Tab-separated table of C-alpha atoms in Angstrom:
chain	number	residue	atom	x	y	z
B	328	UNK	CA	132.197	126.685	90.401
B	329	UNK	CA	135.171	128.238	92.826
B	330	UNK	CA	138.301	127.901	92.026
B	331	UNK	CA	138.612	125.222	95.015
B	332	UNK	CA	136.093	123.644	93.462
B	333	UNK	CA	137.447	123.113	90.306
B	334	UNK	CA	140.736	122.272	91.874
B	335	UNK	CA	139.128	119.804	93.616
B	336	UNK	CA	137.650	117.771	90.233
B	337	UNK	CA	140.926	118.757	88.479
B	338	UNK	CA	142.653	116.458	91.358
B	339	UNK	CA	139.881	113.862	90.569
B	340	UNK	CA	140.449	114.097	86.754
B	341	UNK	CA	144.633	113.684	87.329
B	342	UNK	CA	143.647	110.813	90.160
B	343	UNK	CA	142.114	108.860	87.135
B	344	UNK	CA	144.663	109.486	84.744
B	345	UNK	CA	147.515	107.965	86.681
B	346	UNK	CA	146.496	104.346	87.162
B	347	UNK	CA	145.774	104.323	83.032
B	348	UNK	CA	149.319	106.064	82.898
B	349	UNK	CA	150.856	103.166	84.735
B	350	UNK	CA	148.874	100.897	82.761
B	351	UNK	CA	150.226	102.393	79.291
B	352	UNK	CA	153.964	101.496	80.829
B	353	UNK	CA	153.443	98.058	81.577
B	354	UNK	CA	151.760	97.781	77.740
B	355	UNK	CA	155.259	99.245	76.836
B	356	UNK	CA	157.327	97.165	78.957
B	357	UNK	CA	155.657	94.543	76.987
B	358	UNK	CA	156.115	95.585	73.683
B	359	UNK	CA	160.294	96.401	74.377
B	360	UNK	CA	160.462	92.551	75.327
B	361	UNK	CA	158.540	91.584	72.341
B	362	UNK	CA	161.007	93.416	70.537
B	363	UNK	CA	163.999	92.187	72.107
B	364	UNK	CA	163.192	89.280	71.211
B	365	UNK	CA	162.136	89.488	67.323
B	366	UNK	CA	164.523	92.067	66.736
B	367	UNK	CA	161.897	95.016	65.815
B	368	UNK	CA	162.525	98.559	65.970
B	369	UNK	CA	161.113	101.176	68.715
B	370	UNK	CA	160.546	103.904	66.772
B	371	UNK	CA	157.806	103.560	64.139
B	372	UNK	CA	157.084	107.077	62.754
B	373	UNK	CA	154.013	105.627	60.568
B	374	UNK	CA	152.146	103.532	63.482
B	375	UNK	CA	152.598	106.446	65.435
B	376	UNK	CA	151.600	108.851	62.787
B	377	UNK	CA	148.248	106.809	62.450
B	378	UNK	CA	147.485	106.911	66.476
B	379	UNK	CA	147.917	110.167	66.348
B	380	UNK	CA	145.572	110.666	63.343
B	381	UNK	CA	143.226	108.442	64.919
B	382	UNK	CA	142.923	109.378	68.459
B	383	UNK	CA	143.130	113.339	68.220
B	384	UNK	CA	140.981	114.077	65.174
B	385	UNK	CA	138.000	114.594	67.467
B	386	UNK	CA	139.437	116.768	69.971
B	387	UNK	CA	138.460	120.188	67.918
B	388	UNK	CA	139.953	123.280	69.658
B	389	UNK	CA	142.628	121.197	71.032
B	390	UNK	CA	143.427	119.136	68.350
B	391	UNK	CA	147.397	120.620	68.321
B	392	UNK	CA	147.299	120.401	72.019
B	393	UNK	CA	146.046	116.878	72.721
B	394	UNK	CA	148.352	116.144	69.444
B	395	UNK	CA	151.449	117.485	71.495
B	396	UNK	CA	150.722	115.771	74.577
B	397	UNK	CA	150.520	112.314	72.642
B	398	UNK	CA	153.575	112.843	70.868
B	399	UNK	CA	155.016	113.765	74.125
B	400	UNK	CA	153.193	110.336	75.535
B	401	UNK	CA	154.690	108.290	73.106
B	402	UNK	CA	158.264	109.616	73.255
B	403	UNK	CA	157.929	108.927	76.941
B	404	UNK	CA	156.762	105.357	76.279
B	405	UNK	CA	159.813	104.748	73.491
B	406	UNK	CA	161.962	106.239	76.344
B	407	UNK	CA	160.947	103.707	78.466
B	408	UNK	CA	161.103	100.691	75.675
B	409	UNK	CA	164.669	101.489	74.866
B	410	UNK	CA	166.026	101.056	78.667
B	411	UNK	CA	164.959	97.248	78.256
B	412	UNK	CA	167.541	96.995	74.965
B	413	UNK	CA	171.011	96.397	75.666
B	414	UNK	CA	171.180	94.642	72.708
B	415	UNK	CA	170.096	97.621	70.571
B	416	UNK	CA	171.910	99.864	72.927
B	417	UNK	CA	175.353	98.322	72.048
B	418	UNK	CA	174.116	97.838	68.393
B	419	UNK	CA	173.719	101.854	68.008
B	420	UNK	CA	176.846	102.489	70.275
B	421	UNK	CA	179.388	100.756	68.252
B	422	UNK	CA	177.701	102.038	64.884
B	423	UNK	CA	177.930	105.443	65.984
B	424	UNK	CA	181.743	104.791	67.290
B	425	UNK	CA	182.605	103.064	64.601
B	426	UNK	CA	181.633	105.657	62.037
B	427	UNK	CA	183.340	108.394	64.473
B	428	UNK	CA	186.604	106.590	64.369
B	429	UNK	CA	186.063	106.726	68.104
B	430	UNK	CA	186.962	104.052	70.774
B	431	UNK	CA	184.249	104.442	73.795
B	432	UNK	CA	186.275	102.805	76.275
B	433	UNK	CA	188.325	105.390	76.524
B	434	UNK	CA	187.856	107.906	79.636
B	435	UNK	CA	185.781	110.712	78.939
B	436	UNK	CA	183.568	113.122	80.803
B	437	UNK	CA	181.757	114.351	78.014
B	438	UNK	CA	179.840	113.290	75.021
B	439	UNK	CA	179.566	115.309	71.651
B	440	UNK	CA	176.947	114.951	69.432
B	441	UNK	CA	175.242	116.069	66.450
B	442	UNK	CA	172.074	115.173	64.463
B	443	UNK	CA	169.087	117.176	62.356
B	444	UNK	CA	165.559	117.362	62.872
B	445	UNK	CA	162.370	118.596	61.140
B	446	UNK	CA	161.750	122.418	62.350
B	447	UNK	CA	157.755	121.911	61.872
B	448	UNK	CA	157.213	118.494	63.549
B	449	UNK	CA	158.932	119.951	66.841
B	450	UNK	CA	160.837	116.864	67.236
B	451	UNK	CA	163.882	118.910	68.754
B	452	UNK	CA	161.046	119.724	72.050
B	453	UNK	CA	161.302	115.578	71.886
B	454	UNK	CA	164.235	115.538	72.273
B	455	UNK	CA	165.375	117.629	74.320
B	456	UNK	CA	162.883	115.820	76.641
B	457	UNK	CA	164.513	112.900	76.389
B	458	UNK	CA	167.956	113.922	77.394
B	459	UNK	CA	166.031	115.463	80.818
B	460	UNK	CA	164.790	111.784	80.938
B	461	UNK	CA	167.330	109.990	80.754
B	462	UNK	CA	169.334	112.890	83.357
B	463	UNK	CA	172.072	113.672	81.222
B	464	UNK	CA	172.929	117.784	81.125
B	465	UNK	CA	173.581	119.262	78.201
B	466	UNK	CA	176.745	121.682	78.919
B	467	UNK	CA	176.438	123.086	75.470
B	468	UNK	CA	174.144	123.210	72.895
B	469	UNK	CA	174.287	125.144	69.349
B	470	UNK	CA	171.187	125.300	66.755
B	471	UNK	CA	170.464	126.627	63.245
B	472	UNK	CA	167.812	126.169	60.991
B	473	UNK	CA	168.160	125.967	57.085
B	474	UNK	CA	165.550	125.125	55.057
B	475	UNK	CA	163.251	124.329	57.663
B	476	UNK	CA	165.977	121.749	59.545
B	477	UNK	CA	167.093	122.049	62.752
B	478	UNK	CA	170.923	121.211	62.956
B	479	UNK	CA	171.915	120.319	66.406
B	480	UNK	CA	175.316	119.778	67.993
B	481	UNK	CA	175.005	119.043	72.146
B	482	UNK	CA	177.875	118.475	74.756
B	483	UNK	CA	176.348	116.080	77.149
B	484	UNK	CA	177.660	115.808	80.887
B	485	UNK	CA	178.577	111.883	80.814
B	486	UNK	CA	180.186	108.541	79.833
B	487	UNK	CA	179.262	106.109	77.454
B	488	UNK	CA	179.525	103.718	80.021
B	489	UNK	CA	176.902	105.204	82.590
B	490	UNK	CA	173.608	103.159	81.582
B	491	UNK	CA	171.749	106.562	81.076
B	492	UNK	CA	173.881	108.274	78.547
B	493	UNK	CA	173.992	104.486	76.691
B	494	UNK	CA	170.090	104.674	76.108
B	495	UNK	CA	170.285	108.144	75.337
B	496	UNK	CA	172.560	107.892	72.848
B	497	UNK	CA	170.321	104.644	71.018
B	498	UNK	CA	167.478	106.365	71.256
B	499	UNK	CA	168.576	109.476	69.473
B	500	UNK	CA	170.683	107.796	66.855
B	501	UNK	CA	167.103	105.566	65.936
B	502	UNK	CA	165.152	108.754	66.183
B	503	UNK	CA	166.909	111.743	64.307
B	504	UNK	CA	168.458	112.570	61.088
B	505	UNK	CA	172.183	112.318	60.717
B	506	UNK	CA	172.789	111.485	64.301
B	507	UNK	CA	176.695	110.814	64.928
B	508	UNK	CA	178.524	110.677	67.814
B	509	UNK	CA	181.391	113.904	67.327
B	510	UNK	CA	184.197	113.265	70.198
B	511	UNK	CA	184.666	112.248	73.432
B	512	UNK	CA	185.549	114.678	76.001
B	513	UNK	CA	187.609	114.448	79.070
């Protein structure tokens, strides 16, 4: 085949993908209202430990690939899920004030935050793709790594009023180790 060629089927192959994409988010869309309405939490590190297990073990030389690109999949999906939870959204937002000592009402350009995550799952690659997500910029960011965990501390461009930054923060403080909201910049 020419490289035309096979950019032509690789088209075809993306062209067949999207529609099942789509699909997948309107599955999603369904399971965030079934949780919003029994209460039940987004992020299920076992269920999704067992897709993953069941739907990349035949994949051979791209087992870590195809495992990356679910993981990636399914953080987009929880993404998604989380946008349709105010409920959770405040929930996480006033634990994480709360514990800070921190009143979010207050103005503030900036966000501070901190939380750890396992060096050899990649989670931090996650992560950081949900803050792009959500389009909040990280001003600042400082990492270090002891005993295989990642300690993070971010700046984020934003307000805890701004929708965005509100989902970002839920989703993070569900998701990670230690997560805690530091200060609030202005």
């Amino acid at each position: 085949m020419t490289l035309d060629e096979i950019r032509v089927e690789i088209d075809a192959v993306d062209g067949q993908m999207k529609p099942l994409f789509l699909k997948r988010m309107e599955c999603a869309r369904s399971v965030a209202e079934t949780k919003a309405a029994t209460g039940g939490e987004v992020f299920v590190p076992e269920r999704e430990q067992a897709i993953i297990e069941k739907r990349a073990g035949d994949t051979g030389e791209f087992y870590d690939m195809y495992v990356a690109f679910l993981r990636h999949l399914i953080s987009v999906s929880r993404y998604y899920q989380y946008g349709f939870l105010s409920e959770m959204q405040e929930q996480a937002l006033s634990a994480c004030l709360g514990r800070a000592g921190l009143d979010g009402s207050s103005g503030h350009r900036q966000v501070e935050i901190s939380f750890c995550c396992q060096q050899s799952a990649s989670d931090l690659n996650l992560y950081l793709d949900t803050v792009k997500l959500n389009g909040v910029l990280i001003n600042e960011m400082k990492l270090c790594t002891e005993d295989g965990v990642q300690k993070v501390r971010m700046i984020l461009d934003g307000n805890l009023g701004e929708r965005r930054m509100r989902r970002l923060i839920c989703q993070l403080y569900k998701e990670t180790e230690q997560f805690a909201v530091v200060a609030l910049r202005s």
